[in-house]
Structure formats: structure tokens, C-alpha cells
CSV table of C-alpha atoms in Angstrom, one decimal:
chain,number,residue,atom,x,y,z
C,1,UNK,CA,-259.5,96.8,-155.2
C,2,UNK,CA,-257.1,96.1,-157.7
C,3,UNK,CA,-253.5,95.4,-156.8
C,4,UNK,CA,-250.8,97.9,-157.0
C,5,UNK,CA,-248.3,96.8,-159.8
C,6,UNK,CA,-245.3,96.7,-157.1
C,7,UNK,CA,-247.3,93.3,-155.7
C,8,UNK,CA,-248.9,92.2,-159.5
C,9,UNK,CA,-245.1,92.1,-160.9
C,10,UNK,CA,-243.8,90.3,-157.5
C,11,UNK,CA,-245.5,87.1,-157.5
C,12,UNK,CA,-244.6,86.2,-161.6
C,13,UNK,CA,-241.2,87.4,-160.5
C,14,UNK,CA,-240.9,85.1,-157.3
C,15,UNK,CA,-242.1,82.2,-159.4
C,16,UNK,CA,-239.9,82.7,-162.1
C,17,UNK,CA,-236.9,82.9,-160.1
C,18,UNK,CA,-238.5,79.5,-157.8
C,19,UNK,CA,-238.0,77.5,-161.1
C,20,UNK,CA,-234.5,78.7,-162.3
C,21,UNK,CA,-232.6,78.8,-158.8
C,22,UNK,CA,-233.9,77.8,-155.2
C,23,UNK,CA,-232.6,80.3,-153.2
C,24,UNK,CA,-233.4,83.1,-155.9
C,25,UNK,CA,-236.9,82.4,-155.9
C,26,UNK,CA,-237.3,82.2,-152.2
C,27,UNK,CA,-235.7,85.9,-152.0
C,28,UNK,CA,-237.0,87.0,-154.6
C,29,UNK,CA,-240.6,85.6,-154.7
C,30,UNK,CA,-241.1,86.5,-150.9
C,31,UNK,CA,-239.2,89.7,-150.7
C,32,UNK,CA,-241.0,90.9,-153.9
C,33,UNK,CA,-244.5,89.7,-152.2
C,34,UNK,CA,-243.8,91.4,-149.1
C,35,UNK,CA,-242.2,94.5,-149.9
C,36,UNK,CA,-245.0,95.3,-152.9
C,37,UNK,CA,-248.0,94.2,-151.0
C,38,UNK,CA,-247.5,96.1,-147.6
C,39,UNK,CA,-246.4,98.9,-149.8
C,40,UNK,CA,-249.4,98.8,-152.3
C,41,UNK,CA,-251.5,97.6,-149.3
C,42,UNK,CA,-251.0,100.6,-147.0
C,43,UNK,CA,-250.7,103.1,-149.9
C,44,UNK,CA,-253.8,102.2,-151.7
C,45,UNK,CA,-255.6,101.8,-148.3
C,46,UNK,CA,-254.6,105.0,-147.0
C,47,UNK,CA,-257.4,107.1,-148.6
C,48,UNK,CA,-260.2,104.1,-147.1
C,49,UNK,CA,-258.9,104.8,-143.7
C,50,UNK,CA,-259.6,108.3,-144.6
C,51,UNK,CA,-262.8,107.9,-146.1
C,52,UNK,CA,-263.9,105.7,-143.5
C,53,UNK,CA,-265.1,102.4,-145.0
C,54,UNK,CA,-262.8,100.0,-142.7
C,55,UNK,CA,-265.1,97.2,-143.7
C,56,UNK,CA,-263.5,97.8,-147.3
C,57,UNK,CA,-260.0,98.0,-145.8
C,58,UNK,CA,-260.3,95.0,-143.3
C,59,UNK,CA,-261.4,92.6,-146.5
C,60,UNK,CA,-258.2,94.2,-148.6
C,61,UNK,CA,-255.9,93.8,-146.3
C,62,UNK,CA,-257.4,90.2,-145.4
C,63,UNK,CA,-257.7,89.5,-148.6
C,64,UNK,CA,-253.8,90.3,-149.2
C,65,UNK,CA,-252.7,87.8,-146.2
C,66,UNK,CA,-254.4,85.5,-147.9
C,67,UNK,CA,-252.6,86.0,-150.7
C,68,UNK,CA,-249.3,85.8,-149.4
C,69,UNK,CA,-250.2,82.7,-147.1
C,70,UNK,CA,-251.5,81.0,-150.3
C,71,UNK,CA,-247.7,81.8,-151.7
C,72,UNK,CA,-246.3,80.6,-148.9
C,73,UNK,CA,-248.0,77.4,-148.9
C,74,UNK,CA,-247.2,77.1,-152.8
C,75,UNK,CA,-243.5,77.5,-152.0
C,76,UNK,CA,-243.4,75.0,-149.0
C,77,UNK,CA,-245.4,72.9,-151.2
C,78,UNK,CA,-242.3,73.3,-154.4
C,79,UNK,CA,-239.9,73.1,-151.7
C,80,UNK,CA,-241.5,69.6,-150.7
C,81,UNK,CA,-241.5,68.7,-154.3
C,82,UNK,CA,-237.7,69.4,-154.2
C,83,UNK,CA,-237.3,67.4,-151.3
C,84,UNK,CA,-239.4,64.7,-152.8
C,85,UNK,CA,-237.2,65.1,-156.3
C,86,UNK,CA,-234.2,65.1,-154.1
C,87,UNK,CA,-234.4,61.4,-152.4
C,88,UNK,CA,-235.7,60.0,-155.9
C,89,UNK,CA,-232.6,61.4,-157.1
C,90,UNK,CA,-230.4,59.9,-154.3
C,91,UNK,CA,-232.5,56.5,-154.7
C,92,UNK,CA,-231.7,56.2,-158.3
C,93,UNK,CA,-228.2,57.9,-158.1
C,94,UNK,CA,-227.4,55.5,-155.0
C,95,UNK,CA,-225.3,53.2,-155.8
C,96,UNK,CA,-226.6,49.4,-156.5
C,97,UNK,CA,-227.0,46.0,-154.3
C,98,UNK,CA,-223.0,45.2,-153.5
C,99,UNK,CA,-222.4,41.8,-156.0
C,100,UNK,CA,-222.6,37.9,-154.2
C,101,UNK,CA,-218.8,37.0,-154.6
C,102,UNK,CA,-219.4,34.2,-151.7
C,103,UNK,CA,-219.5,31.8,-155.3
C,104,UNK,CA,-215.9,33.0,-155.7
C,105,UNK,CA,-215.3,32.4,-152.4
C,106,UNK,CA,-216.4,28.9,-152.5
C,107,UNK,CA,-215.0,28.0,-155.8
C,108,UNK,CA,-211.0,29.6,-154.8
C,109,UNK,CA,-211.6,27.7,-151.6
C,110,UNK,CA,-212.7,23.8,-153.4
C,111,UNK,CA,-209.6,24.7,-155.9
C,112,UNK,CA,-207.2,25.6,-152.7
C,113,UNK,CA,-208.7,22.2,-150.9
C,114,UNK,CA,-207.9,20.7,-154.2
C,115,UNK,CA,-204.5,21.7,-154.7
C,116,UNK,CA,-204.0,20.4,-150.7
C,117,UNK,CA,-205.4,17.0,-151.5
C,118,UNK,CA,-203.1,16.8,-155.0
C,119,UNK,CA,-200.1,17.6,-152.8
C,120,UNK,CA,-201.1,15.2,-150.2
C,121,UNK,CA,-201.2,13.1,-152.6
C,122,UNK,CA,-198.1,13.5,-154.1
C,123,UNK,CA,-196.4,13.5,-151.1
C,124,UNK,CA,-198.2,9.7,-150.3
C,125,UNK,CA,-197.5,8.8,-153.7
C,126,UNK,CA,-193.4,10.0,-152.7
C,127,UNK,CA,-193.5,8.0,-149.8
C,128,UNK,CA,-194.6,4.9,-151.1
C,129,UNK,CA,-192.1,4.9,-153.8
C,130,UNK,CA,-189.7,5.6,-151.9
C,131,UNK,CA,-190.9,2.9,-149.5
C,132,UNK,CA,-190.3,0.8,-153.0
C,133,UNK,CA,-187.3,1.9,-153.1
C,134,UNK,CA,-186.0,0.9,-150.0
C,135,UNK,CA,-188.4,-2.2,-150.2
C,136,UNK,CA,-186.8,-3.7,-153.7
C,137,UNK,CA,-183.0,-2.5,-151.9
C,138,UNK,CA,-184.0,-4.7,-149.0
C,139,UNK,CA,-184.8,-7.8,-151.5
C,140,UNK,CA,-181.9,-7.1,-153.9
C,141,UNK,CA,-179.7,-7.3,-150.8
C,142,UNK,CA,-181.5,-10.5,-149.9
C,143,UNK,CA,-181.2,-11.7,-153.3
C,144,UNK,CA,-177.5,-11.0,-153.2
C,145,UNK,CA,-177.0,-12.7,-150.1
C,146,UNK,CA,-179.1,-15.5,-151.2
C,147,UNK,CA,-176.7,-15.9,-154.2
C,148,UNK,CA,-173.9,-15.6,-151.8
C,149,UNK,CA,-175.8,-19.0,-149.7
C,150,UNK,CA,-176.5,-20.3,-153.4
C,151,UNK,CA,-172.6,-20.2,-154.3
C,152,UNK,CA,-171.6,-21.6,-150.7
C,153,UNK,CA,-174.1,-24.5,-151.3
C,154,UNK,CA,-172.9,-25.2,-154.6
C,155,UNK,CA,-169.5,-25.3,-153.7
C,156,UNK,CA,-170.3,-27.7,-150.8
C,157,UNK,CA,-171.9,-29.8,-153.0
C,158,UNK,CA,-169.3,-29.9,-155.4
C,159,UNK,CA,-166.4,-30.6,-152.7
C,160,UNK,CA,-169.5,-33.4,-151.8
C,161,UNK,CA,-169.3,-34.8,-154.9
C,162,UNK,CA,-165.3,-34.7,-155.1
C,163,UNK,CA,-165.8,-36.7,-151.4
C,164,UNK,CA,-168.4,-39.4,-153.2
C,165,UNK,CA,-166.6,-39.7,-156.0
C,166,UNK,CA,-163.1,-40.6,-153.4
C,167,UNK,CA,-165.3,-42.5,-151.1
C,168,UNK,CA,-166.6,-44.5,-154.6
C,169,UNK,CA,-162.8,-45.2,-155.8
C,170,UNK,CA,-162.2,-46.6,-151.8
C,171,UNK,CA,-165.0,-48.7,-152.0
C,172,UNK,CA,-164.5,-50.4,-155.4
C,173,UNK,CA,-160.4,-50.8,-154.3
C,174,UNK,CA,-162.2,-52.2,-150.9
C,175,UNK,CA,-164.3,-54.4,-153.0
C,176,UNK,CA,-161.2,-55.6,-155.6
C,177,UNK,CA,-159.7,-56.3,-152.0
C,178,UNK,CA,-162.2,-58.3,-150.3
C,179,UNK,CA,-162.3,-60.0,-154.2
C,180,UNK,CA,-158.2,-60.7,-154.1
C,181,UNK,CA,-158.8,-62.1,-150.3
C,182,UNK,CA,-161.3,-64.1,-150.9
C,183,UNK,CA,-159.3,-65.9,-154.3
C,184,UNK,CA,-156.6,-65.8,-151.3
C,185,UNK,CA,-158.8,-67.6,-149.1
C,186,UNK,CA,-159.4,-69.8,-151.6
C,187,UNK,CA,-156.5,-70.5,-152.5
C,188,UNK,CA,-154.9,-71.4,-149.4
C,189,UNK,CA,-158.5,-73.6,-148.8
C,190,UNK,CA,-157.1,-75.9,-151.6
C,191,UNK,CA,-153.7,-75.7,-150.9
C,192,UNK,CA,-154.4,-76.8,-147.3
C,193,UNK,CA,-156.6,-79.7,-149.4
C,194,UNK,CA,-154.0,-80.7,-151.6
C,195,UNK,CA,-151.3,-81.0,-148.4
C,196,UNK,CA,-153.6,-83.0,-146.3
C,197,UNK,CA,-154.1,-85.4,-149.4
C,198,UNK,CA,-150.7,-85.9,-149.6
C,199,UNK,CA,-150.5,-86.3,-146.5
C,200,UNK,CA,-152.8,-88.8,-146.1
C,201,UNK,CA,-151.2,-90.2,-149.5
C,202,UNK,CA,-148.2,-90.6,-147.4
C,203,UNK,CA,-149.6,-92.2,-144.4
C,204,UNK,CA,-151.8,-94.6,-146.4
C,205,UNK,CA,-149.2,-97.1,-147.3
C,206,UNK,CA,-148.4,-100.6,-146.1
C,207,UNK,CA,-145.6,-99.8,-144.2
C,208,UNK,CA,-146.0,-100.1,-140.5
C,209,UNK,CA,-143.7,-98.9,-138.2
C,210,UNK,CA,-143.6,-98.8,-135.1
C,211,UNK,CA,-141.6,-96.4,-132.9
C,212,UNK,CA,-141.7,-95.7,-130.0
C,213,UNK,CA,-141.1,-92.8,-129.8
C,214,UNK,CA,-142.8,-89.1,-128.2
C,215,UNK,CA,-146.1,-88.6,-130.2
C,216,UNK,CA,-145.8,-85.7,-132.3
C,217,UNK,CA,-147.7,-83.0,-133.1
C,218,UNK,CA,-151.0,-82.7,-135.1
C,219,UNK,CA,-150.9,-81.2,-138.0
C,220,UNK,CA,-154.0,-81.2,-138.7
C,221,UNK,CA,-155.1,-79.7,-135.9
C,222,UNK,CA,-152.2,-76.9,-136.5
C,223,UNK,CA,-153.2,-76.4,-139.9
C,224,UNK,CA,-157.0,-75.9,-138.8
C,225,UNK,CA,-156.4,-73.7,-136.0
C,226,UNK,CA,-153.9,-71.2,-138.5
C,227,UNK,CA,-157.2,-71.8,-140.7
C,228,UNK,CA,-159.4,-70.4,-138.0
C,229,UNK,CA,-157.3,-67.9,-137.0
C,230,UNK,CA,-156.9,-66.7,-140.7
C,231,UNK,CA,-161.1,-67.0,-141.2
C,232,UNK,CA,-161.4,-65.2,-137.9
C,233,UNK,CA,-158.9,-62.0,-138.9
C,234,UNK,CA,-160.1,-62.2,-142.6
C,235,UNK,CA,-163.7,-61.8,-141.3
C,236,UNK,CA,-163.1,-59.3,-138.5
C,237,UNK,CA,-161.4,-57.7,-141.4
C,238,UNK,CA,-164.0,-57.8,-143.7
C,239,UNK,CA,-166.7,-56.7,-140.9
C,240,UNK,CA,-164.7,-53.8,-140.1
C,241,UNK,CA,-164.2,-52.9,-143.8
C,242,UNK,CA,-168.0,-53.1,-144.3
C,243,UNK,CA,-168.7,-51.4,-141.1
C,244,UNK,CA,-166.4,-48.7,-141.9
C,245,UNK,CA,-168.1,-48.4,-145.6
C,246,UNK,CA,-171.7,-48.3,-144.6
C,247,UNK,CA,-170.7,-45.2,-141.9
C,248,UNK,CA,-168.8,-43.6,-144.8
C,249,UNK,CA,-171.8,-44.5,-147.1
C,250,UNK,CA,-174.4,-43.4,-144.9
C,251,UNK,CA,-172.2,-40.1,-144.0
C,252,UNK,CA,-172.1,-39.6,-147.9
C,253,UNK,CA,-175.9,-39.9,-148.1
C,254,UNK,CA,-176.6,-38.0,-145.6
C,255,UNK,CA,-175.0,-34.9,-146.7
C,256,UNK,CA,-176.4,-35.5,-150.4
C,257,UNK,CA,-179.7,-35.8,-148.9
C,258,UNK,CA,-179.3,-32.6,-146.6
C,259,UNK,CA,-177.5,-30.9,-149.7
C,260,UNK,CA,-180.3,-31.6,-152.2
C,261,UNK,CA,-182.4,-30.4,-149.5
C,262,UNK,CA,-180.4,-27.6,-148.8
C,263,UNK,CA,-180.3,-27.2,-153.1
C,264,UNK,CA,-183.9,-27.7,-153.7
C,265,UNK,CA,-185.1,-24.7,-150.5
C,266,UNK,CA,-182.2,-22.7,-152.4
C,267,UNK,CA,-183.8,-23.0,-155.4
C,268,UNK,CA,-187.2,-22.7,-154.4
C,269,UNK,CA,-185.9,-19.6,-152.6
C,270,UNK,CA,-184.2,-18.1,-155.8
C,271,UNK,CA,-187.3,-19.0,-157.4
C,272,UNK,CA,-189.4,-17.1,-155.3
C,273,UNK,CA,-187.3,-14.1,-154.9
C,274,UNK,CA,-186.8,-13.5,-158.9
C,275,UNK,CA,-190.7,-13.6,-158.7
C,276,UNK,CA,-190.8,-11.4,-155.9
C,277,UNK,CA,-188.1,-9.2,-157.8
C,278,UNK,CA,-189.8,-9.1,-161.3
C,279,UNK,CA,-192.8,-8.5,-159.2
C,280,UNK,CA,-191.2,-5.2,-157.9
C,281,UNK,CA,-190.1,-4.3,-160.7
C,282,UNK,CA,-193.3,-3.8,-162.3
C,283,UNK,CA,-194.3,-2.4,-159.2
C,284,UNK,CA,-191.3,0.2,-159.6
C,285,UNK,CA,-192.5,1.0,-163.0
C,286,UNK,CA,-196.2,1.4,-162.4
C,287,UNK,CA,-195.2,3.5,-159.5
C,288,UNK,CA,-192.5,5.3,-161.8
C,289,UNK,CA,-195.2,5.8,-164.8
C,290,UNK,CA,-197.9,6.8,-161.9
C,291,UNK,CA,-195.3,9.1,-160.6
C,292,UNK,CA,-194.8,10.8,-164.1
C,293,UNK,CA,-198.4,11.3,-164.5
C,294,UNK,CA,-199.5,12.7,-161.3
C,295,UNK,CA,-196.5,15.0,-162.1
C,296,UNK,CA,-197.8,15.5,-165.1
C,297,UNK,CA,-201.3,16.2,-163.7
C,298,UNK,CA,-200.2,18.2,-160.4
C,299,UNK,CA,-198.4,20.7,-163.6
C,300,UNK,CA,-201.6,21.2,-165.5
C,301,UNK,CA,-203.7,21.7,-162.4
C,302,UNK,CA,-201.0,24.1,-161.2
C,303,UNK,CA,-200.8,26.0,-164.5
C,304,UNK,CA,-204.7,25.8,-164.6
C,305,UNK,CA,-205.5,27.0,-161.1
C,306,UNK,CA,-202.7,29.8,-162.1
C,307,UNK,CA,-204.8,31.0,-164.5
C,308,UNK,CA,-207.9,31.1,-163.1
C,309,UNK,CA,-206.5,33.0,-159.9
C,310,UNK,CA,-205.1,35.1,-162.4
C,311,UNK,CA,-208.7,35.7,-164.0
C,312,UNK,CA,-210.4,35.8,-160.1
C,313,UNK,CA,-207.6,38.2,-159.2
C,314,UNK,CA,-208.3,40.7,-162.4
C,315,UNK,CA,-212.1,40.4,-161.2
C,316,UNK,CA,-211.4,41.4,-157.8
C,317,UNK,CA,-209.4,44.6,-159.2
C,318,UNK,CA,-212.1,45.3,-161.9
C,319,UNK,CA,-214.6,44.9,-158.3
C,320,UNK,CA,-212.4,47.3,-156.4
C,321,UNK,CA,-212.1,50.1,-158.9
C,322,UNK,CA,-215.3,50.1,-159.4
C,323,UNK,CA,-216.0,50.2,-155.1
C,324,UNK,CA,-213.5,53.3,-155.8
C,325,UNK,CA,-215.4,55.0,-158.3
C,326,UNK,CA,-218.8,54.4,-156.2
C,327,UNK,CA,-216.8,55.8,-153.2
C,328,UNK,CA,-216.3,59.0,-155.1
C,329,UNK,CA,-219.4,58.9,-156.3
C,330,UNK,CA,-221.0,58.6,-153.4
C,331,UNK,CA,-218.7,61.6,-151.6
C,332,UNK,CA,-219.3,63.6,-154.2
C,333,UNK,CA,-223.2,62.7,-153.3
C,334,UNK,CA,-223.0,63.7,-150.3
C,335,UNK,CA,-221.1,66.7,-150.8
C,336,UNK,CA,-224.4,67.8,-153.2
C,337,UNK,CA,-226.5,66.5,-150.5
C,338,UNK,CA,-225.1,68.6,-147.9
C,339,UNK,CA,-224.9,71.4,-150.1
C,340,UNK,CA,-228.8,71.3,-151.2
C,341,UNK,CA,-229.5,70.4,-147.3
C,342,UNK,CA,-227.7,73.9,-146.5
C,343,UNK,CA,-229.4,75.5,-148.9
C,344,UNK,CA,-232.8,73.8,-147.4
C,345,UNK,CA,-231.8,75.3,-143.9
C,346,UNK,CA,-231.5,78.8,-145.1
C,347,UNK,CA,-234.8,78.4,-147.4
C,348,UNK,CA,-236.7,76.9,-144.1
C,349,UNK,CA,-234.9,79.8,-142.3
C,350,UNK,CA,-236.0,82.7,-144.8
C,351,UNK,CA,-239.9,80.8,-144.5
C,352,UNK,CA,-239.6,81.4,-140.8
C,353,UNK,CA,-238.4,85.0,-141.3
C,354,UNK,CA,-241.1,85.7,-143.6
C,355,UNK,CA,-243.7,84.1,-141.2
C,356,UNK,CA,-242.1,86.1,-138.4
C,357,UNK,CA,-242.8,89.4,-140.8
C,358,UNK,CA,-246.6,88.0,-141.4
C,359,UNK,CA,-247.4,88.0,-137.9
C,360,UNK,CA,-245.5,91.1,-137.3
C,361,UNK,CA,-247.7,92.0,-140.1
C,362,UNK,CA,-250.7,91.1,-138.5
C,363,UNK,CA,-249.6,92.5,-135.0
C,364,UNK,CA,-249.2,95.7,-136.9
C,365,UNK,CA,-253.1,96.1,-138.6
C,366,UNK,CA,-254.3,95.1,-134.9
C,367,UNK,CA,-252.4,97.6,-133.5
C,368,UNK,CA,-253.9,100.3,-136.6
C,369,UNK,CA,-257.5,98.9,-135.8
C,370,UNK,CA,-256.9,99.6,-131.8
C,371,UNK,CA,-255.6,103.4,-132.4
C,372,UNK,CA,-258.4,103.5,-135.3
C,373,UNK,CA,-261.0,102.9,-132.5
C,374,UNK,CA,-259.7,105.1,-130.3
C,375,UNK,CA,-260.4,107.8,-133.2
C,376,UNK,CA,-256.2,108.3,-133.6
C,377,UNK,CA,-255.0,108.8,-137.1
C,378,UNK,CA,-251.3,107.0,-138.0
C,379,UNK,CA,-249.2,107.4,-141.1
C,380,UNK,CA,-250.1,104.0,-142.4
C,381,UNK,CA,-246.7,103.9,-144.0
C,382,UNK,CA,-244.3,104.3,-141.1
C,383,UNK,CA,-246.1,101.8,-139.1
C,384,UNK,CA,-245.6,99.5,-142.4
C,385,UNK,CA,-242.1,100.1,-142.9
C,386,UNK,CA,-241.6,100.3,-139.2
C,387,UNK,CA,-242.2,96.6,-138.8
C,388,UNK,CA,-240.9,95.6,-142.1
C,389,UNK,CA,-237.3,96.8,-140.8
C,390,UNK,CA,-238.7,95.2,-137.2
C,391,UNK,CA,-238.9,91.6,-139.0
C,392,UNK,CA,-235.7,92.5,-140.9
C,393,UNK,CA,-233.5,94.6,-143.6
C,394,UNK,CA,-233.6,92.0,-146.5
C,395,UNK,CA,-237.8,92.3,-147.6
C,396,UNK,CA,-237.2,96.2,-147.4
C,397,UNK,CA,-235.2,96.4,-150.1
C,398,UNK,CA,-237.9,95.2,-152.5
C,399,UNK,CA,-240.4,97.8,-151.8
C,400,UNK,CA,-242.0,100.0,-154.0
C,401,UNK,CA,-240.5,103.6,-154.6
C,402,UNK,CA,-243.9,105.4,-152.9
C,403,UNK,CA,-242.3,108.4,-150.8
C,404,UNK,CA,-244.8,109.9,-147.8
C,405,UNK,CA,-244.4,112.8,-146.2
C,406,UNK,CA,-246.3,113.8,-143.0
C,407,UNK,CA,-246.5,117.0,-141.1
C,408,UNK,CA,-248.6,117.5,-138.0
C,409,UNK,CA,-250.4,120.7,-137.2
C,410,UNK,CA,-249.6,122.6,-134.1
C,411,UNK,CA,-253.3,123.2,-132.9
C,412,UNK,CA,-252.8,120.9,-130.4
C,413,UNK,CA,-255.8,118.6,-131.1
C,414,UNK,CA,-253.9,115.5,-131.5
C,415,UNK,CA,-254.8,114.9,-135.2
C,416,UNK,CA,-252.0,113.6,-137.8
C,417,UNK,CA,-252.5,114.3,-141.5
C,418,UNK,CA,-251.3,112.4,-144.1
C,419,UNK,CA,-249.8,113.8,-147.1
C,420,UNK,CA,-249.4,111.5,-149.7
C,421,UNK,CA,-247.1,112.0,-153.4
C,422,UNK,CA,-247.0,108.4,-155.1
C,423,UNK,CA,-245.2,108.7,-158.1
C,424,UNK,CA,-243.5,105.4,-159.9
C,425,UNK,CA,-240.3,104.9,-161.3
């Protein structure tokens, strides 16, 4: 029961052709298989049919599906090794975890959120010096109207001091005055004196005389009423000279007293705004030098945070040509996946042909068995080809070249005979 050679050189052939190409070892394995073991099958059975030992025959041909199930199974079992080969291939081949870039993220955001706080802060740092600015204008225009009061002041005082100085020359010409009127007063004091002792000189004598005559005038009395009347205008003089000197006098203190008053809150003004003044202007220049350096500062950072968005920015490129390559890769994937998944539909679709021509296969040797018991004999060939074109044209062309020739005698019994001339390329 040794296999023809049509189905011994098939199944190397098929396995051959399974490890070099897919869809050449699926055509060629099973159509070899096929087409050499119905062929050897039928042809070497054909003379056990006639002989009679269908036991024999039955465990041949059973022996031959087995064969060609145990193929099958082998190729569904290599193509599930391909499959299996396949999605380790697209595992390793996929392409790998996308990379973290929320770091970056974070880190442009802090520098963005960096740079808004440094110009915030520039723009504070504007303000305030320009609120110096127009702070130290404010003073110096104080300060300027302050020297203006100052001047004012100071000329005041020195027409003051013009008006002391005149009221001092009146006094001391009212005081040489009241000096001269009182050696006046004096001096008519001892005149009057020296006339009333003469006088009396005159009317002291020892001569008495008698007139009579109208009494005459006092002189006396004359001479002390002009007295009076001279002590009363020299002292109503003299009260209204020192009346009018202590109102000038306290006139004159007064505005020395309100002008050194008025001098000394000057000066203590001045004094405090050339403090507040130098004060400000070491304001100014901290504010100018802090100015310079947060320029300064804000530069570098600038420049700095240039660069490293320049460095992020080359990153991101370098990210998305490398996005672009996996993109091709992965089309190109999928073009080889789609491409092996055709290819795995037509191999699952020649499987089911094939187990479409097995079952025709089997439907067949029932069929021989049935006519067998009814004592009919068929050309086993015909019936073998017949359902080897019913199951479809691509597994007869890999039959082996066995040529059958039947002819039926005309005695009308119903008998076929077989005439069989095997010959092999």
C-alpha cells in the first residue's frame, strides 16, 4: 500500500514551497496533495475494487484522508505560527510609548510666568520712578518757592532793619531833645531865681514909700503861672514824645520778633527741605542704579529665555520629525499588514476550498461504496476527476499524467469494464 509517487513528491513539494512563499506553498502543497493522492488513490485502488478486498480499499483510501487532514492541520497550524510571528513583528515594529513633554510644558510655562512677573516688575519699578520724578519736581518747585518766601523775608527784614536803624537815629535826636529842654528848663529855673532875687534885692531896702496908688500886678504869681504853663507843655511834650516812642518801639519789636520768627520757620523750612531734597536724591539714584540693573537683569533673562526657547523649539522639531517618520512607518505597516491580511484571506479561502474538495471527496467514496453494494462497477477515475473539477479547476491541474480509457460492452448486462494504461512521464 505504498503511495504512488504523484502524492510521495507532493507533500515535500508543498512544504518546500510553505517555507519560501505563503501563497506558493498553500497552492502548491494542497494542489500537489490533492491532485496526486486522488489520482494515485483511485488508480492504485482500481485493481482492489476489482479483486474484491474493499476492506483493503476502505483502509487506503481512509488512510489517505487522514493524510491529507493531517496536512491540512499542519498548514493551519504554520499559518497560525505566521499569524503568531506576525503580531510579534507588529509588537516590536510598533512604534514606542509617545515621550512625557508635560516637564517642558511646565518649565516654558514657570519661564513665561517669569518673564510676566519681570515685566510687572519693571513696569512697577517705571512707575515709581517716575512717581520720583514728579515727587522731587513737586519739592524742587516747593524749594524754589520757598527761596522765593526766603528772599521776600529777607528783604523785609532788611527794609526792618533800615526802619530800626531810622527809628534809632529819631530816638537818640528825641533824647538829645528832651536833654537840650531839660538844660532849657533849667536854665530858665535859675534865671527865674536870679530875677526874683533881684527882685527881692530891690524891694529889700529901707526906703518906704507910700503911694497910693492902684496895686499892681504880681509878678510872682505871673512868673509862676508862665512856669507852670511851660512845665505843663514841656511835660505833655515829653509824654507824648515817649508815648509816641514806646508805640514806634514796640511796632519795631514786634515785627523783629514776628520776622525772626518768620526767619527762624524759614530756615527750619529750608533746612528740612535740603534734607528732604538730598534725601531724594539718593532716592533718585538708588532708584536710577536699581533701574539699570533690573535692565540689566530683564536683558540677560530675555537673552537666556531666548535661548532656551530656541533649544525647546529645536526639540520640538527633532519630536515632530521623528512623529513624521513613525507616521510613515507606521503607513507603511499597515500597508504590509493589509497586504499579509489579504494574502491570509485568500490562504483561509483556498483552506475552505480544499475542505470543500475533501468532503466532495468523501461524498464521492460514499457514493462508490453505495453503487459498489448495489453490485454496479464505475470508472473510479471519472468519478475522481468528476468531483475534482466539481470542487474547482485549480487542484486539477496538479494531477498525475494516468490516462483511462473505458468502453462498455453492448450485451446489455449493465457491466462497465475498466481499461486501464498508466504510464508516467
Amino acid at each position: 500500500d505504498t503511495p504512488p509517487p504523484s502524492s510521495a513528491g507532493a507533500a515535500p513539494r508543498g512544504q518546500r514551497a510553505a517555507s519560501g512563499s505563503l501563497a506558493g506553498g498553500f497552492c502548491g502543497g494542497l494542489g500537489g496533495g490533492f491532485g496526486g493522492g486522488f489520482a494515485g488513490s483511485f488508480g492504485a485502488g482500481g485493481d482492489m475494487l476489482l479483486s474484491g478486498n474493499e476492506k483493503i480499499t476502505m483502509q487506503n483510501l481512509n488512510d489517505r484522508l487522514a493524510s491529507y487532514l493531517d496536512k491540512v492541520r499542519r498548514l493551519e497550524e504554520d499559518n497560525a505560527q505566521l499569524e503568531l510571528h506576525i503580531r510579534e513583528w507588529y509588537r516590536k515594529q510598533a512604534p514606542s510609548a509617545s515621550k512625557d513633554y508635560s516637564s517642558y510644558y511646565q518649565t516654558i510655562e514657570q519661564l513665561q510666568n517669569q518673564i510676566i512677573s519681570a515685566t510687572v516688575d519693571n513696569n512697577r519699578m517705571l512707575l515709581d520712578i517716575d512717581n520720583s520724578k514728579m515727587t522731587a519736581d513737586d519739592f524742587r518747585m516747593k524749594y524754589e518757592n520757598e527761596l522765593v518766601i526766603r528772599q521776600t523775608v529777607e528783604s523785609d527784614i532788611n527794609g526792618l532793619r533800615n526802619m530800626l536803624d531810622d527809628l534809632t537815629l529819631v530816638r537818640s535826636s528825641l533824647e538829645t531833645e528832651l536833654e537840650s529842654l531839660k538844660d532849657e528848663l533849667i536854665a530858665l529855673k535859675r534865671n527865674h531865681e536870679e530875677e526874683l532875687r533881684q527882685l527881692q534885692s530891690q524891694t529889700g531896702g529901707d526906703v518906704s514909700v507910700e503911694v497910693n496908688a492902684a496895686p499892681g500886678e504880681d509878678l510872682t504869681k505871673i512868673l509862676n503861672d508862665l512856669r507852670n504853663e511851660y512845665e505843663q507843655i514841656i511835660e505833655k511834650n515829653r509824654r507824648e514824645v515817649e508815648q509816641w516812642y514806646e508805640v514806634k518801639i514796640e511796632e519795631v519789636n514786634r515785627q523783629v520778633t514776628s520776622s525772626s520768627q518768620d526767619i527762624q520757620t524759614s530756615s527750619h523750612q529750608l533746612t528740612e527741605l535740603k534734607r528732604e531734597m538730598q534725601n531724594l536724591e539718593i532716592e533718585l539714584q538708588a532708584q536710577l542704579s536699581t533701574k539699570d540693573s533690573l535692565e540689566n537683569s530683564l536683558a540677560e533673562t530675555e537673552s537666556r529665555y531666548g535661548c532656551l526657547l530656541q533649544q525647546i523649539q529645536g526639540q520640538i522639531n527633532a519630536v515632530e520629525e521623528e512623529l513624521a517618520n513613525i507616521r510613515c512607518e507606521m503607513e507603511g505597516q499597515s500597508q504590509e499588514y493589509k497586504m499579509l491580511l489579504g494574502i491570509k484571506t485568500r490562504l483561509e479561502q483556498e483552506i475552505a476550498q480544499y475542505r470543500a474538495l475533501l468532503h466532495e471527496g468523501q461524498q464521492d467514496l460514499a457514493y462508490v461504496y453505495h453503487i459498489k453494494s448495489k453490485g454496479i462497477k464505475v470508472n473510479l477515475l471519472s468519478l475522481a476527476s468528476q468531483g475534482a473539477f466539481q470542487g474547482g479547476g485549480k487542484s486539477s491541474q496538479s494531477y498525475s499524467s494516468s490516462s483511462f480509457s473505458q468502453s462498455q460492452s453492448g450485451d446489455g448486462t449493465g457491466k462497465i469494464t475498466l481499461h486501464h494504461n498508466s504510464h508516467n512521464d
